[in-house]
Amino acid sequence: MMRAGSRSFAFLPKKIRCHMFILASFLCLASLATTGAAIAEASRPVDLKLVIALDVSTSMDLAERKLQRDGFATAFRQPDVLRAIQRGAHQRIAVAVMEWAGETRQNVILDWTELADAPGIAAFADRLQSRIPGRMALGTAVGAAMLRAAAMLRESPYGSDRLVINISGDGLSNRGPDPAAVRDLLVARGITINGLPIVYKDLLQGIAALGTADAPGPGALIRYFEESVIGGAGAFVEPVASIDQFDEAIRRKLIREIHGPLDVAGRGDVDRPEAQAAVAASIVPDADSAIRMAATTWPIAARSSADGPPR
């Protein structure tokens, strides 16, 4: 039944699918507003709740998906990451990892894990590196990935004032809700989105579809992340400019996210009239159970990491 329903959802007209995702975002943000404080009080406090969202769309080949996975595993093992964690008030953070691609393709590969000491961090890194990277189809839906990550933050058993999504990607969004609109909604609910654009390729997926005559340079994807993806207190972009920079770029990004905002980015300004109107429209009564269902029974069960051999 789920498989048949998933196929029918995937082939709905794009406009209808986008409206459904925007509705899901309204429900998500309403539940964050109405129940977030109570959940934070009842949860184990941490200095940071971080969702790492890995791009595993078809434009990422197996070698690149392994580099991405291994880059995060290697970064977590670095001593300065542990030192950054132990400088916090609670001396611990909570991290979850998801893979994403098309608008109905997200999969949580590592659930919420508390990181507070060297053995725990090493075990987390080992679990991540042991996963076979997934590969998912149906385009690149950045906005949908951000919504799924926001639902994960809302459902986390931990409590924190700092909510961060760390999203990687090698192309523009070509499916699902507009990332900039989703970004503004999430920022209005206290979530920071940081970007890890992968920009060393000769031709960046999605940008050519804009109809430009010349192949775009790396700066095009960096600007896209800056203007349409990142937002919130201290939001930033950390580009991966070459294959051998994966580990170092990810390490820098993690340390900066753990330390906290160094400055306030000018993205996703919640005082903008458009953002205020969107937030007002998102106040839906009794939304808590609805978004929980949307987050845990996503339209298509995505095949990923442990489901089979690498593709």
mmCIF file of C-alpha atoms in Angstrom, residues 73 76-77 81-82 85-86 93 95 110 112-128:
data_model
loop_
_atom_site.group_PDB
_atom_site.id
_atom_site.type_symbol
_atom_site.label_atom_id
_atom_site.label_comp_id
_atom_site.label_asym_id
_atom_site.label_seq_id
_atom_site.Cartn_x
_atom_site.Cartn_y
_atom_site.Cartn_z
ATOM 1 C CA ALA A 73 33.922 10.817 10.138
ATOM 2 C CA PHE A 76 34.726 14.228 14.279
ATOM 3 C CA ARG A 77 37.860 12.282 15.274
ATOM 4 C CA VAL A 81 36.445 19.004 17.698
ATOM 5 C CA LEU A 82 36.384 17.347 21.137
ATOM 6 C CA ILE A 85 32.539 20.394 22.500
ATOM 7 C CA GLN A 86 34.032 20.460 25.999
ATOM 8 C CA ILE A 93 26.201 18.169 21.810
ATOM 9 C CA VAL A 95 24.073 15.045 16.331
ATOM 10 C CA LEU A 110 22.309 7.885 12.231
ATOM 11 C CA TRP A 112 20.294 11.351 17.592
ATOM 12 C CA THR A 113 23.543 10.650 19.433
ATOM 13 C CA GLU A 114 25.045 12.517 22.368
ATOM 14 C CA LEU A 115 28.716 13.400 21.907
ATOM 15 C CA ALA A 116 30.630 14.354 25.058
ATOM 16 C CA ASP A 117 33.908 12.406 25.243
ATOM 17 C CA ALA A 118 36.554 10.839 23.022
ATOM 18 C CA PRO A 119 35.228 7.234 23.143
ATOM 19 C CA GLY A 120 31.688 8.337 22.301
ATOM 20 C CA ILE A 121 32.834 10.541 19.437
ATOM 21 C CA ALA A 122 35.085 7.784 18.054
ATOM 22 C CA ALA A 123 32.214 5.294 18.158
ATOM 23 C CA PHE A 124 29.936 7.749 16.357
ATOM 24 C CA ALA A 125 32.579 8.367 13.669
ATOM 25 C CA ASP A 126 33.095 4.620 13.243
ATOM 26 C CA ARG A 127 29.344 4.051 12.813
ATOM 27 C CA LEU A 128 29.158 6.793 10.207
#
